[in-house]
PDB file of C-alpha atoms in Angstrom:
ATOM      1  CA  UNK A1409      84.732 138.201 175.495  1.00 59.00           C
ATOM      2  CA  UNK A1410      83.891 134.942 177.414  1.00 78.00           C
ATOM      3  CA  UNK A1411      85.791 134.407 180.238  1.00 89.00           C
ATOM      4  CA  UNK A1412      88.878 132.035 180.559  1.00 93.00           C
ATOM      5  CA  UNK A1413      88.511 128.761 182.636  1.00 94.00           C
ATOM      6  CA  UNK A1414      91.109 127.627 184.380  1.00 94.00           C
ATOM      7  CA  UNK A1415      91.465 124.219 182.802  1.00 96.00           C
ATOM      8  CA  UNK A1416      94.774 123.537 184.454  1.00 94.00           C
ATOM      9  CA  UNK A1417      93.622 124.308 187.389  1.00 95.00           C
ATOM     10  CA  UNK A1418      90.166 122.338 187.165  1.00 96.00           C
ATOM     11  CA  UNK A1419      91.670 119.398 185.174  1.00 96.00           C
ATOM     12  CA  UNK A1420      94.927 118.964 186.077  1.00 96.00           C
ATOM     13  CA  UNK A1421      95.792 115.091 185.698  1.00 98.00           C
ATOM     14  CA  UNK A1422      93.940 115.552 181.596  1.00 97.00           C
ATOM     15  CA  UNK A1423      96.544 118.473 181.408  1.00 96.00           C
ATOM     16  CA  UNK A1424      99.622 116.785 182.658  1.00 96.00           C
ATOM     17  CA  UNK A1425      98.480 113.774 180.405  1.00 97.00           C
ATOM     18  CA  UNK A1426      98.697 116.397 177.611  1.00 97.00           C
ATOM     19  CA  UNK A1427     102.153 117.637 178.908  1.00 96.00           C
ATOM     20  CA  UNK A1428     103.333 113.839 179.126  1.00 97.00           C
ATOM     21  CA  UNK A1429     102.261 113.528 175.467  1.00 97.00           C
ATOM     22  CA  UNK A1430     104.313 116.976 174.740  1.00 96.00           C
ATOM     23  CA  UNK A1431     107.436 116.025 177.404  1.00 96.00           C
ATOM     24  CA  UNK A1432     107.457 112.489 174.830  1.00 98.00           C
ATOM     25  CA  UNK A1433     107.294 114.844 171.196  1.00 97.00           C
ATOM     26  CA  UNK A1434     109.716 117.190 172.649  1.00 95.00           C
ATOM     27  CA  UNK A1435     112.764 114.015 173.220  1.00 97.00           C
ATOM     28  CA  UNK A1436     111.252 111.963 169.576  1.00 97.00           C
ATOM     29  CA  UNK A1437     114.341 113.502 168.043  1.00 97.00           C
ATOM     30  CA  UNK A1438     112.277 115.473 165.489  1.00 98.00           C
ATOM     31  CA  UNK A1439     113.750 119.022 164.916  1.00 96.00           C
ATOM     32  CA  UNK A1440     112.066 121.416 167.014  1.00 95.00           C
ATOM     33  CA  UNK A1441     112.404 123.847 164.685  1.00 96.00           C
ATOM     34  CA  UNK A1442     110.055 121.835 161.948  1.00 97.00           C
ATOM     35  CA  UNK A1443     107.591 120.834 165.248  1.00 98.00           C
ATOM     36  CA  UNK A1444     107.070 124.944 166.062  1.00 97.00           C
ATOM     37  CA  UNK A1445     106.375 125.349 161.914  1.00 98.00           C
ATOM     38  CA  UNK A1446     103.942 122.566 162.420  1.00 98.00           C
ATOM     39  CA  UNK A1447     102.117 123.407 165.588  1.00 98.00           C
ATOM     40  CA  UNK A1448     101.776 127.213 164.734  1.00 98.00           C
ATOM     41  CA  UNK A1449     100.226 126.025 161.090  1.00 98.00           C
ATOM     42  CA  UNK A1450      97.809 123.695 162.486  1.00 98.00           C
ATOM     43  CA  UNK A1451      96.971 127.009 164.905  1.00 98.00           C
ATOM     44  CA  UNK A1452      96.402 128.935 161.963  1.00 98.00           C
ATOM     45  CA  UNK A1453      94.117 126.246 160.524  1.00 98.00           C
ATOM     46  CA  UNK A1454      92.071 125.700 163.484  1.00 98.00           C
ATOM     47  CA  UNK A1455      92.326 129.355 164.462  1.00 98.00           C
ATOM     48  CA  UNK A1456      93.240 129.024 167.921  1.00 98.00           C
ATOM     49  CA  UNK A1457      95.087 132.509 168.944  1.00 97.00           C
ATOM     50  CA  UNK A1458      96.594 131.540 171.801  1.00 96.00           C
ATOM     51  CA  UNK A1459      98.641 128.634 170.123  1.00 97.00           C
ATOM     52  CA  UNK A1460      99.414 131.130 167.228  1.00 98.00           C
ATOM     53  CA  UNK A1461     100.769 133.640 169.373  1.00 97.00           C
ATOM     54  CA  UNK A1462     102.874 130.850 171.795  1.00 96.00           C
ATOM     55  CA  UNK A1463     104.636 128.894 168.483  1.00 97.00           C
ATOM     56  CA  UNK A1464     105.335 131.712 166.712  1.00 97.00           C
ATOM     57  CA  UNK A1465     107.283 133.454 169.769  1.00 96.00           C
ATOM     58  CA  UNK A1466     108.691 129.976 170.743  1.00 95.00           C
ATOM     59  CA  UNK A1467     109.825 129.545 166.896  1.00 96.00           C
ATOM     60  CA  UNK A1468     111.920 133.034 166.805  1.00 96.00           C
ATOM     61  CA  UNK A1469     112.877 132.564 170.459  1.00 93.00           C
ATOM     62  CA  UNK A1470     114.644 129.593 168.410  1.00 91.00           C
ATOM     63  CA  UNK A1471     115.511 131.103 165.461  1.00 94.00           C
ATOM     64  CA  UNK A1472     112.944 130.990 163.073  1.00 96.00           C
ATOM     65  CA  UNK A1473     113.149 134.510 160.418  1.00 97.00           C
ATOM     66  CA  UNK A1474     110.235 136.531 160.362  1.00 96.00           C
ATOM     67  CA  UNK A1475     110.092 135.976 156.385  1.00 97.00           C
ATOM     68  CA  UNK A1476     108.720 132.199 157.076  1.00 98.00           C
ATOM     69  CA  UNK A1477     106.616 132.802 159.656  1.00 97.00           C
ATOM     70  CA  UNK A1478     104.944 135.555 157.578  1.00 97.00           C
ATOM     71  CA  UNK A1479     104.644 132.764 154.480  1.00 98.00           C
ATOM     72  CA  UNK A1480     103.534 130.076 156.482  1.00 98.00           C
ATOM     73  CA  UNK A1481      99.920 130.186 155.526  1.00 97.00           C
ATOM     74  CA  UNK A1482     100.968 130.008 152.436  1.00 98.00           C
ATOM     75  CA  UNK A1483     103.623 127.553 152.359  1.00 98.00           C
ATOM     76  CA  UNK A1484     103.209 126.052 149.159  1.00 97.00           C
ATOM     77  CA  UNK A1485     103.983 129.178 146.942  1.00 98.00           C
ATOM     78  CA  UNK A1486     107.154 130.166 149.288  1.00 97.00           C
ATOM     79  CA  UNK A1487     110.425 128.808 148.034  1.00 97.00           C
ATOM     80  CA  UNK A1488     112.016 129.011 151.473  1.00 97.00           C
ATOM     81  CA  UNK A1489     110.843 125.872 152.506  1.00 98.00           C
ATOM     82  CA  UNK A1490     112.962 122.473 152.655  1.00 98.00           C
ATOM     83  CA  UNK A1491     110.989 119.399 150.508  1.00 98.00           C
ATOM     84  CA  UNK A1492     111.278 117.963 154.174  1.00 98.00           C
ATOM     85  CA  UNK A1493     109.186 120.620 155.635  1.00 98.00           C
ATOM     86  CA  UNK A1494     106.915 120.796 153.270  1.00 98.00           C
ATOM     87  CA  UNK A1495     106.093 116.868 153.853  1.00 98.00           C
ATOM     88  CA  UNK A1496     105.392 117.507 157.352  1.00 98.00           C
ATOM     89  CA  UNK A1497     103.404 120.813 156.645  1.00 98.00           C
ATOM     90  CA  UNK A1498     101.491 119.094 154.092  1.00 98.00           C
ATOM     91  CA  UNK A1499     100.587 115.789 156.860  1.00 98.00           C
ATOM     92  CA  UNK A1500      99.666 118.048 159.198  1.00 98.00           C
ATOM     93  CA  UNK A1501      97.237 120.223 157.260  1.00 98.00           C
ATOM     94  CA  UNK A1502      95.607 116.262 155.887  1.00 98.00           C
ATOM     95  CA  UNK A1503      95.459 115.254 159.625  1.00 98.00           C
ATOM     96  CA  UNK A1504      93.961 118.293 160.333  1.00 98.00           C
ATOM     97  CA  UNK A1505      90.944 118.401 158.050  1.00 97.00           C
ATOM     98  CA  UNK A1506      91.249 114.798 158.177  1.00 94.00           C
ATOM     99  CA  UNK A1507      87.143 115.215 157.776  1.00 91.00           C
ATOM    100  CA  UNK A1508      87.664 116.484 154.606  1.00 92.00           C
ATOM    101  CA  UNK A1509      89.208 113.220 153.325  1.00 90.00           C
ATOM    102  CA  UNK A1510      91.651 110.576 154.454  1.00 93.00           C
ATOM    103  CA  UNK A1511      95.381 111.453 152.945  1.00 90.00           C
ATOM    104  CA  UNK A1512      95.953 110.358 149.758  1.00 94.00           C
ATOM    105  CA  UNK A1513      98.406 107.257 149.201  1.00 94.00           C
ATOM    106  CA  UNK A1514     100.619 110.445 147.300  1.00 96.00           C
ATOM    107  CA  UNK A1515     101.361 112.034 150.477  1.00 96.00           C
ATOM    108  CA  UNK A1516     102.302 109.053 152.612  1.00 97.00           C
ATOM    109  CA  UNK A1517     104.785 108.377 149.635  1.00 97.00           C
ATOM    110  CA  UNK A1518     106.409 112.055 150.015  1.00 97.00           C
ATOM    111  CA  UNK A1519     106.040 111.628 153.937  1.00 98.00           C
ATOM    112  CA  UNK A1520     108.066 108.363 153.429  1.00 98.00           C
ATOM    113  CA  UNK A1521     110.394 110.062 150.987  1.00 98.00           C
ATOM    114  CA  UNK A1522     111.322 112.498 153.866  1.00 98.00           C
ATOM    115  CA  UNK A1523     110.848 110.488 157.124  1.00 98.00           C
ATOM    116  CA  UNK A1524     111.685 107.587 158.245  1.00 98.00           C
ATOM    117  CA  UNK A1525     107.993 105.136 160.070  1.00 98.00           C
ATOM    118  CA  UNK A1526     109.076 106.351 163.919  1.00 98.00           C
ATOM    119  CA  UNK A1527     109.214 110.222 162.303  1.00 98.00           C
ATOM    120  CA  UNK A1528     106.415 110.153 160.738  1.00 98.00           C
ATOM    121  CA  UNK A1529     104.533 108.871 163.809  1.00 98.00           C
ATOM    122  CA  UNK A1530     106.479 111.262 166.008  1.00 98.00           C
ATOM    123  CA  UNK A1531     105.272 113.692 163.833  1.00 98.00           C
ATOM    124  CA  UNK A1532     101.492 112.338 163.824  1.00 98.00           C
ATOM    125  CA  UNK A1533     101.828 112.680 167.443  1.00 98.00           C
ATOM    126  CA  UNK A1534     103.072 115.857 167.355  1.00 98.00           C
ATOM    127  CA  UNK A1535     100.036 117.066 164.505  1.00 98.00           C
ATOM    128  CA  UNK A1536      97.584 115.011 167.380  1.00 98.00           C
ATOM    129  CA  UNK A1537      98.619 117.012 170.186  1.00 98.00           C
ATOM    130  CA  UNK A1538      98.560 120.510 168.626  1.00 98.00           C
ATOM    131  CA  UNK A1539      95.070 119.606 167.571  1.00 98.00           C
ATOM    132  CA  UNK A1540      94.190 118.601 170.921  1.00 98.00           C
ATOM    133  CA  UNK A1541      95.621 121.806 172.778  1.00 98.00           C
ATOM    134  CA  UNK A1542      94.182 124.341 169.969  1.00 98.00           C
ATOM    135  CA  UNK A1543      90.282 122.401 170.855  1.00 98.00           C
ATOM    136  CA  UNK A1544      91.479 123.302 174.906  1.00 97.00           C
ATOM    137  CA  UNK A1545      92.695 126.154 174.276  1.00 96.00           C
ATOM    138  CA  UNK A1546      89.794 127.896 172.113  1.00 97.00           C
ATOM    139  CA  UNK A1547      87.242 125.879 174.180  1.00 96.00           C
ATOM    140  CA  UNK A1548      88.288 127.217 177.638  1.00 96.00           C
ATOM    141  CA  UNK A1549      88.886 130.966 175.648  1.00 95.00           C
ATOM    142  CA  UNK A1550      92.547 130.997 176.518  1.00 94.00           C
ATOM    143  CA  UNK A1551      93.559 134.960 176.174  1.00 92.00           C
ATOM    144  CA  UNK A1552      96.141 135.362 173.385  1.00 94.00           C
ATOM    145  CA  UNK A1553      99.191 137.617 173.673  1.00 91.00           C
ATOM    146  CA  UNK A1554     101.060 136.824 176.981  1.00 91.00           C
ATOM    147  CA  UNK A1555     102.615 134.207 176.427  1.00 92.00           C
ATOM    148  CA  UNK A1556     106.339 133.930 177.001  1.00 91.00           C
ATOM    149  CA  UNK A1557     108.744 131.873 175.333  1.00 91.00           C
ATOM    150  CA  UNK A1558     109.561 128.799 177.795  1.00 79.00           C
ATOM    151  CA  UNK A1559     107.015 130.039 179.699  1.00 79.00           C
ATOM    152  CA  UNK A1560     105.644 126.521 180.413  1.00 77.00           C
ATOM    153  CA  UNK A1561     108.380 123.714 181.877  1.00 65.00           C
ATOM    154  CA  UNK A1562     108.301 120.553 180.052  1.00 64.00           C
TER     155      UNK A1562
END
């Protein structure tokens, strides 16, 4: 295995620009149980271990059931989703292989349906920022497995 660089350490005014951007998602008002479903599916998408193993400990530090985190990759067969989740799951997989295609006009409508405009671009920020840490995170070869929950202060 490669080794692990220290990009806190080496970067640190890129990663407290990052943590600004997380300190800002964190107070949007959006549920933090729907932003830990969100950031550990965009994880699984991207494959980025660390961020798998972090949102899926912070999610049943916060009460998330095993059942849905288990189901998560596939969301769209499990009924124990809400219609509001599954907008937001749904935006953040588009925004996520956005170079697979731009969203279709069909999912903005069931974003809109679900969220009001400052949600849904809380919640693009939110999808923007998991991206961003997953590309750190698998690009510096973060280990996976330590992390606690609250581990890192906002």
């Amino acid at each position: 295995m490669s080794r692990f660089i220290d990009y806190p350490t080496l970067a640190p005014q890129g990663y407290q620009a990052q943590m600004a951007l997380e300190r800002y998602i964190r107070g949007s008002g959006l549920d933090h149980a729907l932003l830990e479903l969100v950031k550990t599916r965009v994880s699984q998408l991207n494959g980025c271990a660390f961020c798998i193993d972090m949102h899926t400990k912070d999610a049943r530090a916060a009460g998330e059931t095993e059942q849905r985190l288990y189901l998560l990759s596939a969301w769209r067969e499990a009924s124990c989703y809400t219609e509001r989740e599954r907008a937001a799951l749904a935006w953040a997989e588009a925004l996520t292989r956005v170079a697979s295609g731009h969203p279709e006009e069909a999912l903005r409508t069931e974003l809109a349906r679900h969220f009001d405009d400052k949600e849904a671009v809380d919640l693009t920020w939110a999808i923007v920022a998991i991206n961003g840490w997953n590309r750190v995170s698998i690009g510096c070869n973060t280990p996976a497995g330590g992390y606690q929950p609250g581990q890192y202060a906002l």
